[in-house]
CSV table of C-alpha atoms in Angstrom, one decimal:
chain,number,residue,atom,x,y,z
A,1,UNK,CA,9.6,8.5,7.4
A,2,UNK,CA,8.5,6.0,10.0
A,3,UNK,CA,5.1,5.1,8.2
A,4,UNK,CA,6.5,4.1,4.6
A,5,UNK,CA,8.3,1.4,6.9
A,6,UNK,CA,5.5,0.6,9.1
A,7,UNK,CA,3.5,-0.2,5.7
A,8,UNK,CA,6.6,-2.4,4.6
A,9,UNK,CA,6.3,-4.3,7.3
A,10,UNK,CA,2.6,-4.7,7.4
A,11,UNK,CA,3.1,-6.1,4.0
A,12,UNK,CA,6.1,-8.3,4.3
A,13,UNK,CA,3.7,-10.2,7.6
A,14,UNK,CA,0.3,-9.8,5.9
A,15,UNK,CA,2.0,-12.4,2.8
A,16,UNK,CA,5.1,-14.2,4.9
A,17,UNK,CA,1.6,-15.7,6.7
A,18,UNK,CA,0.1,-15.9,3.5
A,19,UNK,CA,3.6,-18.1,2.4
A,20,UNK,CA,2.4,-20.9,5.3
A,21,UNK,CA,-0.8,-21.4,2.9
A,22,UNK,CA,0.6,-20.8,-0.4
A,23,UNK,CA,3.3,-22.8,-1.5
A,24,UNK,CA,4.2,-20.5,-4.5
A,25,UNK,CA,4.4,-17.5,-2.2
A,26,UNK,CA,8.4,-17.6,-2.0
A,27,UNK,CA,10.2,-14.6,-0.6
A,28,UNK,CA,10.4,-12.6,-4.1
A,29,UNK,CA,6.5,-12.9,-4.2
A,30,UNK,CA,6.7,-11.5,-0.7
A,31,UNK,CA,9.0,-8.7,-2.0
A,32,UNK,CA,6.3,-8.4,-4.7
A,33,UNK,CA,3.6,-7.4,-1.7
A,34,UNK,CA,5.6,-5.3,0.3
A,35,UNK,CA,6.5,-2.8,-3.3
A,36,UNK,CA,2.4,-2.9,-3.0
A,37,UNK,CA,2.4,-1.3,-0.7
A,38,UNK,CA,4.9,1.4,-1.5
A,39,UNK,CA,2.1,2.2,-3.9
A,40,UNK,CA,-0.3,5.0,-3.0
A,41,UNK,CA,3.0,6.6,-1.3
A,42,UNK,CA,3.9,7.6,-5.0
A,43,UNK,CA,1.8,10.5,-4.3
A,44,UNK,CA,4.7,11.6,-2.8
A,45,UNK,CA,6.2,12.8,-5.8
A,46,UNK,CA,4.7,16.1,-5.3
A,47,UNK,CA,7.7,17.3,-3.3
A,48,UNK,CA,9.5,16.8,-6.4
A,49,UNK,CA,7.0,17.4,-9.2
A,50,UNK,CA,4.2,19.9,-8.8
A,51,UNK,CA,1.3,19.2,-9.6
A,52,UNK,CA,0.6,22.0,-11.7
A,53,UNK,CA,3.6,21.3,-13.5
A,54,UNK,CA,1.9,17.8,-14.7
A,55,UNK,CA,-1.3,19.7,-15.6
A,56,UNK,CA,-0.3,22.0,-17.8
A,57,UNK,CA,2.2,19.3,-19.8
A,58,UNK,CA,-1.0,16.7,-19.9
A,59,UNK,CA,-3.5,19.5,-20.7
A,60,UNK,CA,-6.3,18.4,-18.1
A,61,UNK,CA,-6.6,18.7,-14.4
A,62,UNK,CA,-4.3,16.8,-12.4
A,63,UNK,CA,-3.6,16.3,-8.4
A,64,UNK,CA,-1.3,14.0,-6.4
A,65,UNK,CA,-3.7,12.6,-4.0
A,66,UNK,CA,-5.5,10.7,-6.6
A,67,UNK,CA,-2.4,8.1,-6.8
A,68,UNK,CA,-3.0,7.9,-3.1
A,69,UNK,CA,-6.8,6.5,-3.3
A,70,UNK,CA,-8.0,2.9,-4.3
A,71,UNK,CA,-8.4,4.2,-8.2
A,72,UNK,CA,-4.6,5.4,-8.7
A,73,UNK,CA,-3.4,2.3,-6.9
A,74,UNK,CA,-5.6,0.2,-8.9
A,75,UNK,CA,-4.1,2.3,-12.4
A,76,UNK,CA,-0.6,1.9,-10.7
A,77,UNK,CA,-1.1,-2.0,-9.9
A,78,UNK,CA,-2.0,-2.6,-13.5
A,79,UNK,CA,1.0,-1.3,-14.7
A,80,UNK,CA,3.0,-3.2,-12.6
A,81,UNK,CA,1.2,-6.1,-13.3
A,82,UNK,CA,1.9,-5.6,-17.4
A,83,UNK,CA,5.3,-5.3,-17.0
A,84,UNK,CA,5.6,-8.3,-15.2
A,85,UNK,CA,6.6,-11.6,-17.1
A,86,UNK,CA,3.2,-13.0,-18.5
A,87,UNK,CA,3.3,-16.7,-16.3
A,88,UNK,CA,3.7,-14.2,-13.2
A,89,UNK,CA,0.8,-11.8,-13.6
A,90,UNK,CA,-1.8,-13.3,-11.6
A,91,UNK,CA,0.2,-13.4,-9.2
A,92,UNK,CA,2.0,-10.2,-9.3
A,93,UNK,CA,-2.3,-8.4,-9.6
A,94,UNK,CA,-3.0,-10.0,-6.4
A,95,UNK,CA,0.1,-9.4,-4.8
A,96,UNK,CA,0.1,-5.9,-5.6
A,97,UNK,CA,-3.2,-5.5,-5.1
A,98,UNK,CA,-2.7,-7.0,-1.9
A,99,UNK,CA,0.2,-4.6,-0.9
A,100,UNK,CA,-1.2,-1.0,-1.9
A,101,UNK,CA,-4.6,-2.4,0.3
A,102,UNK,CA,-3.2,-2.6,3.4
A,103,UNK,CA,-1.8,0.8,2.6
A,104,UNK,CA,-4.9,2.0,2.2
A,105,UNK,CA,-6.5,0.3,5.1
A,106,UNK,CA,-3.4,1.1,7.6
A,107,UNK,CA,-3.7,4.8,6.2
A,108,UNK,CA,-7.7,5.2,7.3
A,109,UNK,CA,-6.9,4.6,10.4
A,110,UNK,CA,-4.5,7.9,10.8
A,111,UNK,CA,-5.8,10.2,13.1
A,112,UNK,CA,-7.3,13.0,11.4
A,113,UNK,CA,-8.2,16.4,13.2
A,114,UNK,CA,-11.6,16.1,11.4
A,115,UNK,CA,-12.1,12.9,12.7
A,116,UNK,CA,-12.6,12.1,9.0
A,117,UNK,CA,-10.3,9.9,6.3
A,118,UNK,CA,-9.5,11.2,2.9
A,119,UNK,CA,-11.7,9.8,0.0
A,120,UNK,CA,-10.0,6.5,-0.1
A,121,UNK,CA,-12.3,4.9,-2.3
A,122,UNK,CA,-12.1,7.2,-4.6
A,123,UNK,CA,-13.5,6.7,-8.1
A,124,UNK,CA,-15.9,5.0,-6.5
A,125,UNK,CA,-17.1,7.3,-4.2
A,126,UNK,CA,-15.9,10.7,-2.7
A,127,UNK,CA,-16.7,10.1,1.1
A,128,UNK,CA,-14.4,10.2,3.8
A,129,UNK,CA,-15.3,8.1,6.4
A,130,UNK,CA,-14.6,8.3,10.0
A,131,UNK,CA,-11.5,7.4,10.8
A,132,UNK,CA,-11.1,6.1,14.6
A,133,UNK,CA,-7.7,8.0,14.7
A,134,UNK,CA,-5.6,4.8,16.4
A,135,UNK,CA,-2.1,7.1,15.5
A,136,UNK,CA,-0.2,9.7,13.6
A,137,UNK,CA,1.7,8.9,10.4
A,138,UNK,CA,4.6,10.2,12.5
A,139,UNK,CA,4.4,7.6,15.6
A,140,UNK,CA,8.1,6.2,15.6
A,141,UNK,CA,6.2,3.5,18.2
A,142,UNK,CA,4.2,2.3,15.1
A,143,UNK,CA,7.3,1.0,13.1
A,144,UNK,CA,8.5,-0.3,16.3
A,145,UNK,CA,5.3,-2.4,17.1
A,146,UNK,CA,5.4,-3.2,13.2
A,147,UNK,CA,8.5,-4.5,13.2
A,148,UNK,CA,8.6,-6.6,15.8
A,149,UNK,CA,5.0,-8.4,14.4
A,150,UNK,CA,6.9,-8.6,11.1
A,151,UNK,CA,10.5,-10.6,13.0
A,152,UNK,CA,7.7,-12.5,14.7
A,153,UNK,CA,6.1,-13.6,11.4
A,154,UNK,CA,9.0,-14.4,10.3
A,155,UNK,CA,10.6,-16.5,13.0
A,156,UNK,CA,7.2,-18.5,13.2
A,157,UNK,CA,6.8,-19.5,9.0
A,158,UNK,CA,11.1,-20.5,9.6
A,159,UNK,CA,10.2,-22.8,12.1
A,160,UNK,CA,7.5,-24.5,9.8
């Protein structure tokens, strides 16, 4: 699926820049960001498990998307973050954090046929807000123009 990769590679340039600031930010940190962003993708476990399935084990009502909004990423960065060693979980937070938001961000830009994002901000608030609609999840181009920003990044932070 050309938009899991899209978002790795959004990831890996959004903290190999970061890197050039952050001495600390070596490349396993930078692997850190991009499995941030692999995050709200855990949502697609529903091809797997359904739904319903989890809702009648757990008792109480249950859906997918809810992994896929800033809340469940949030729940899911945590508990990353916990099992992390303790003298890397500041650093491991943000870089999660970090990761799963540029999901987030690069996913409300989809183009919707209601013109309208899914409730990304979700605890927080249920609105879906306009979305400007810049490509499909399935625009092969995307991980193309992606990729080549991400080679880019990198070539540029080995010459320095």
């Amino acid at each position: 699926m050309p938009d899991l990769l899209s978002h790795a590679f959004i990831a890996f340039t959004v903290c190999t820049l970061l890197s050039l600031r952050y001495d600390w930010l070596t490349g396993e940190y930078v692997t850190v960001g991009m499995a941030g962003a692999f995050i709200p993708d855990m949502a697609k476990i529903k091809i797997l498990v359904d739904a319903a399935a989890v809702e009648a084990a757990l008792d109480i009502p249950f859906d997918w998307l809810g992994v896929h909004t800033l809340g469940g990423a949030f729940v899911a960065v945590l508990v990353g973050t916990v099992i992390a060693n303790r003298s890397d979980r500041r650093r491991v937070f943000g870089l999660l954090s970090l990761g799963a938001a540029s999901h987030l961000f690069a996913d409300a830009l989809l183009l919707k046929a209601s013109g309208r994002s899914y409730e990304v901000l979700w605890p927080l608030t249920q609105y879906h807000p306009p979305t400007p609609g810049l490509y499909l999840s399935t625009d092969i181009w995307l991980t193309g123009v992606t990729g080549t920003v991400a080679v880019s990044a990198w070539l540029f932070t080995a010459e320095s």
